[in-house]
Tab-separated table of C-alpha atoms in Angstrom:
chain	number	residue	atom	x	y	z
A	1	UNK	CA	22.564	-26.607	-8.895
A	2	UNK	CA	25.083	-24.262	-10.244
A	3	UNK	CA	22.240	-21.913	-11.181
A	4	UNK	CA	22.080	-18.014	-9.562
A	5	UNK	CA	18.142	-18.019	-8.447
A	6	UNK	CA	16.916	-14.087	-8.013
A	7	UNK	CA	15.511	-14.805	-4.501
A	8	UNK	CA	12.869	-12.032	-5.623
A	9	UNK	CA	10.966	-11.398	-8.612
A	10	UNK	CA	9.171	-7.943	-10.005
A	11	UNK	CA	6.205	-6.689	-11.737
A	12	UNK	CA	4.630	-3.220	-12.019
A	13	UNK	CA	2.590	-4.026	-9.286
A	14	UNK	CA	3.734	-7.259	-7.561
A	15	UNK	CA	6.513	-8.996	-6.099
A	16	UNK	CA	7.005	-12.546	-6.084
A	17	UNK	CA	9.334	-14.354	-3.569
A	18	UNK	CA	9.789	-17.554	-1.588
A	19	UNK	CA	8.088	-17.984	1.641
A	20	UNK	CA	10.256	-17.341	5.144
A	21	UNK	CA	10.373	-19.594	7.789
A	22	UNK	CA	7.694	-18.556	10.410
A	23	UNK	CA	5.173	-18.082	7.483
A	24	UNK	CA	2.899	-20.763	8.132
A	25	UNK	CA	0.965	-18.896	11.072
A	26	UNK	CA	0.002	-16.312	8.799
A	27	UNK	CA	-0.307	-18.352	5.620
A	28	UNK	CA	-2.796	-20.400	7.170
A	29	UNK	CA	-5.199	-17.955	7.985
A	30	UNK	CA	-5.050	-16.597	4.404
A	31	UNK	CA	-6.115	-19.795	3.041
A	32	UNK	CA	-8.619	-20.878	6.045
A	33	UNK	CA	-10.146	-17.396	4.612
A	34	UNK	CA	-10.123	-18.452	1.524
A	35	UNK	CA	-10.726	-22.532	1.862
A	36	UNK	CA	-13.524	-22.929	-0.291
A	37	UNK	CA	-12.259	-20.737	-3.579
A	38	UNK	CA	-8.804	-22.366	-3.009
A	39	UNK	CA	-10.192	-26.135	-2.460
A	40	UNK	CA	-8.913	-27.761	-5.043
A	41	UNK	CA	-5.458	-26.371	-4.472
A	42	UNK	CA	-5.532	-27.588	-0.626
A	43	UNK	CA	-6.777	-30.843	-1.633
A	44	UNK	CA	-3.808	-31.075	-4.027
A	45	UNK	CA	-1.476	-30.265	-1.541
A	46	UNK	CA	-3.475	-32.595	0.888
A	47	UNK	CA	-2.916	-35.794	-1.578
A	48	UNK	CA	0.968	-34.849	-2.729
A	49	UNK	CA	2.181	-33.958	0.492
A	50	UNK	CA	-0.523	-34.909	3.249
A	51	UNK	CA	-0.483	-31.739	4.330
A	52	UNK	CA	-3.744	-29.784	5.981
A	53	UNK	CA	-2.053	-26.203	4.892
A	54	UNK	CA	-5.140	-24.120	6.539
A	55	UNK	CA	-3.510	-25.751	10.411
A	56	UNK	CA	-0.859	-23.376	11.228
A	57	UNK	CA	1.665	-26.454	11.720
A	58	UNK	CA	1.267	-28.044	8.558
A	59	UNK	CA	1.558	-24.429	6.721
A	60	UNK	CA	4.640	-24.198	8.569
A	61	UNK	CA	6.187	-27.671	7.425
A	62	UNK	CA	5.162	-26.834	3.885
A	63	UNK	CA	7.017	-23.800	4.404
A	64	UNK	CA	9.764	-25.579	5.335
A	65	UNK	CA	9.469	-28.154	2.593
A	66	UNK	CA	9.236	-25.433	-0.065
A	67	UNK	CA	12.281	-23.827	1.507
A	68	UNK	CA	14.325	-27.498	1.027
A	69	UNK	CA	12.962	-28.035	-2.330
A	70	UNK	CA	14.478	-24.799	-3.540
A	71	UNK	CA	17.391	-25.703	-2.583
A	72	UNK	CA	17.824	-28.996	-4.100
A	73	UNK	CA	15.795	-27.206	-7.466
A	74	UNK	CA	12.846	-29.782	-7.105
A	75	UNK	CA	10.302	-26.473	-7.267
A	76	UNK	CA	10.312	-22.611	-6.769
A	77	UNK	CA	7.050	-21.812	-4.819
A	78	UNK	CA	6.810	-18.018	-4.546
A	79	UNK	CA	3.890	-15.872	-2.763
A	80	UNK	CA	2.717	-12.990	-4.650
A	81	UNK	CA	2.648	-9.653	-2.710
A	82	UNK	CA	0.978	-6.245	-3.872
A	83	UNK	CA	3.888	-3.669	-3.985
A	84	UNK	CA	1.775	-0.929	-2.437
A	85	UNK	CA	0.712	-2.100	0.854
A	86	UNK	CA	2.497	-5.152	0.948
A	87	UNK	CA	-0.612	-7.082	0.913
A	88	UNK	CA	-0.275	-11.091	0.313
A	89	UNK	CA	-2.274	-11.730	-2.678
A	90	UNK	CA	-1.521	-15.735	-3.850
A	91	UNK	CA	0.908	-18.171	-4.795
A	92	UNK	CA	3.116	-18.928	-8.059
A	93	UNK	CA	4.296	-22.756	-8.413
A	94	UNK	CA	6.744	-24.122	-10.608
A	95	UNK	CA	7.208	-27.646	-10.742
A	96	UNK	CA	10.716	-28.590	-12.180
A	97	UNK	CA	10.089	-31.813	-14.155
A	98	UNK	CA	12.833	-32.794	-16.259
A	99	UNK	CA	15.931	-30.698	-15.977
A	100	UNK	CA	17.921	-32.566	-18.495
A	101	UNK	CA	14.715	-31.751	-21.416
A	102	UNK	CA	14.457	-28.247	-19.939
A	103	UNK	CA	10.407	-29.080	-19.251
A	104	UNK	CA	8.656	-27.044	-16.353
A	105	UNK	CA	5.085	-26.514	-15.136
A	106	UNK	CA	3.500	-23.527	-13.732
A	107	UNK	CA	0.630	-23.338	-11.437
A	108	UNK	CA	-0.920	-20.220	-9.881
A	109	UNK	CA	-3.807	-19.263	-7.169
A	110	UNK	CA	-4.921	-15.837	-6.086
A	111	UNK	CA	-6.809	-15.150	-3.111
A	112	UNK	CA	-10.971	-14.909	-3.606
A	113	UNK	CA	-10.457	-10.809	-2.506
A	114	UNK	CA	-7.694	-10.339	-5.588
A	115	UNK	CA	-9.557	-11.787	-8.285
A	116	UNK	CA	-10.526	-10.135	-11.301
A	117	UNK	CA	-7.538	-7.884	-10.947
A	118	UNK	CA	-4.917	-8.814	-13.635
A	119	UNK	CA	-2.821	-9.871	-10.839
A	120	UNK	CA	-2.848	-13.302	-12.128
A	121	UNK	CA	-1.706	-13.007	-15.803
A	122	UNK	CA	0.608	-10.165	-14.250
A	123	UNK	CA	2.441	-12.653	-11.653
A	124	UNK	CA	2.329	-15.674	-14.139
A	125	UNK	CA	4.055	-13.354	-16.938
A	126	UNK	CA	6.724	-12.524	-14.427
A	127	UNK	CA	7.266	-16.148	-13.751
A	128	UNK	CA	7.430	-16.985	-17.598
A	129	UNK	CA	10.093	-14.637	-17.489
A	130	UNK	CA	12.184	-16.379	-14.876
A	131	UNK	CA	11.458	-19.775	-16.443
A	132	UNK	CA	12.659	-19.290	-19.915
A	133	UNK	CA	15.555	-16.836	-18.767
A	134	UNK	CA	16.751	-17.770	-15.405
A	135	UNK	CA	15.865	-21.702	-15.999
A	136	UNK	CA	16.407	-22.145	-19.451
A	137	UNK	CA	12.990	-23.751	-19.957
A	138	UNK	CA	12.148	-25.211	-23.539
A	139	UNK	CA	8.683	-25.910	-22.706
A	140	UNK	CA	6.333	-25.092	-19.743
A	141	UNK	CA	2.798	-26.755	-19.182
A	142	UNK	CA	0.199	-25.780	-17.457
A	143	UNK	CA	-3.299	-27.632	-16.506
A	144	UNK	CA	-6.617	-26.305	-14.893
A	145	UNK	CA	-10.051	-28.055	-14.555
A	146	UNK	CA	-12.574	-26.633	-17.535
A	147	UNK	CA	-14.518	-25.293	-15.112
A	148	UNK	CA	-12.028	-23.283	-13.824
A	149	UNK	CA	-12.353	-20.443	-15.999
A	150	UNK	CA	-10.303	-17.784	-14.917
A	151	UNK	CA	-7.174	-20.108	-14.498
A	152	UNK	CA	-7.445	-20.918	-18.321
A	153	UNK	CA	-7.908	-17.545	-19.497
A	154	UNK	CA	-4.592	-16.258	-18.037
A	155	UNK	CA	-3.134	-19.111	-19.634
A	156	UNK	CA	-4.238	-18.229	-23.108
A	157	UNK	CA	-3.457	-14.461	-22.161
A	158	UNK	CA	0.329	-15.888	-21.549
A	159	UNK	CA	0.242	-16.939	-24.822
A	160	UNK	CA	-0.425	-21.656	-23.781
A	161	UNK	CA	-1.812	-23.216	-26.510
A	162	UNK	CA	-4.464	-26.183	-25.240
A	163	UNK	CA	-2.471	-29.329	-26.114
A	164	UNK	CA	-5.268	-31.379	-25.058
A	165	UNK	CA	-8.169	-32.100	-22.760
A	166	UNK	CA	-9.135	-35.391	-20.967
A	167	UNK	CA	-12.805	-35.735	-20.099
A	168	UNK	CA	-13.927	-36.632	-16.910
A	169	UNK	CA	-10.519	-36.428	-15.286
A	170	UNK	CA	-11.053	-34.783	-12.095
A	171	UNK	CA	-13.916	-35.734	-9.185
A	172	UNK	CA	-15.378	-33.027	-7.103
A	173	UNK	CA	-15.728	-33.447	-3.180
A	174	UNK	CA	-19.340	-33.695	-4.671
A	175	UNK	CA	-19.148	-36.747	-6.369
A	176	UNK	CA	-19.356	-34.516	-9.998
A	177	UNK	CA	-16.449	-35.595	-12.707
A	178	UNK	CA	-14.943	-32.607	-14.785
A	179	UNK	CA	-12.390	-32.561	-18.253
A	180	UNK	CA	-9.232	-31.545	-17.349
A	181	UNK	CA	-7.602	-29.207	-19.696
A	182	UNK	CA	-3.449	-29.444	-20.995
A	183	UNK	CA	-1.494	-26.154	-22.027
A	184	UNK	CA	1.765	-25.979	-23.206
A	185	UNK	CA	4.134	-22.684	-24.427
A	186	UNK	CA	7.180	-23.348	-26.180
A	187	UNK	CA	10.389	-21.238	-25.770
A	188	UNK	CA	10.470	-19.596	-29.363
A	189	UNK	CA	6.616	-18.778	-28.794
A	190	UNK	CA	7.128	-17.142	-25.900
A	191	UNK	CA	10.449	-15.317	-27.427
A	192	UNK	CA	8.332	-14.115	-30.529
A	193	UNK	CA	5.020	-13.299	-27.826
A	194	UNK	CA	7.994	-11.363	-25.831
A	195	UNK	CA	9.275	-9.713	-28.560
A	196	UNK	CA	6.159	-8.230	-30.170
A	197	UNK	CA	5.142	-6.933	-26.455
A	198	UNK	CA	8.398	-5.192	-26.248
């Protein structure tokens, strides 16, 4: 609790910081846009927090409930911004699961328009940054569906190591089962990754 949390991050061409009350309006129209590249990331947030986030009053309450959660250090939920317009390009999650071990997960979208742009590895990078030196982290985790390509390569880019991968883990609106992949970066790997960039 004691912690000083940088209430904005910054990359070479992003900014990352927490969403504002009176967000939601907005928010929701990004990801009614964007509904079917982001569904399984609504229909996460549907099942944890039964919340529809593309209605502009249940945006707002998970707006709200982010806002809370940072406070109490449950999560950090940051939206990603392009520096030179401004432009809202997706979301960085980080799930605080075990303070006392130091063990975190990280979870990223970007917005169907913004793929393909290295804003992804560049946001998550940025975040790595604030996990193992703001947070302390020892470990952070990561998971993405197999078929979710892109989301795994910026993981390996980040330097995760696939710790595992249980088969037919995930069901599709569809009725179609997929493996679920498990990614994990240690502190001294990212250190000695960190290092060698620098």
């Amino acid at each position: 609790m004691l912690l000083e949390i940088p209430a904005r991050l910054e990359s070479d061409r992003l900014y990352l910081q927490p969403y504002q009350v009176g967000d939601g309006a907005w928010l929701a129209a990004a990801l009614t846009t964007n509904r079917a590249h982001l569904a399984e990331s609504l229909t996460t947030v549907r099942s944890h927090f039964g919340l529809n986030l593309t209605k502009a009053q249940d945006a707002e309450i998970f707006v709200r409930r982010m806002e809370s959660d940072w406070i109490a250090r449950q999560r950090f939920v940051f939206g990603i911004w392009e520096k030179r317009d401004a432009r809202y390009v997706g979301q960085i999650w980080i799930e605080c699961r075990h303070w006392g071990a130091a063990l975190h997960e990280l979870g990223y979208y970007l917005l169907h328009a913004e793929t393909g742009t290295g804003f992804a590895t560049e946001a998550a990078n940025q975040a790595l940054h604030f996990l193992f030196g703001t947070l302390h982290a020892e470990k952070v985790s990561l998971t993405c569906d197999v078929d979710n390509i892109r989301s795994w390569h910026v993981a390996e880019r980040c330097g995760f190591q696939q710790e595992g991968r249980l088969r037919n883990e995930v069901r599709r609106n569809d009725g179609t089962l997929v493996d679920k992949l498990y990614y994990g970066l240690l502190k001294h790997e990212w250190q000695l990754l960190h290092s060698v960039q620098t």
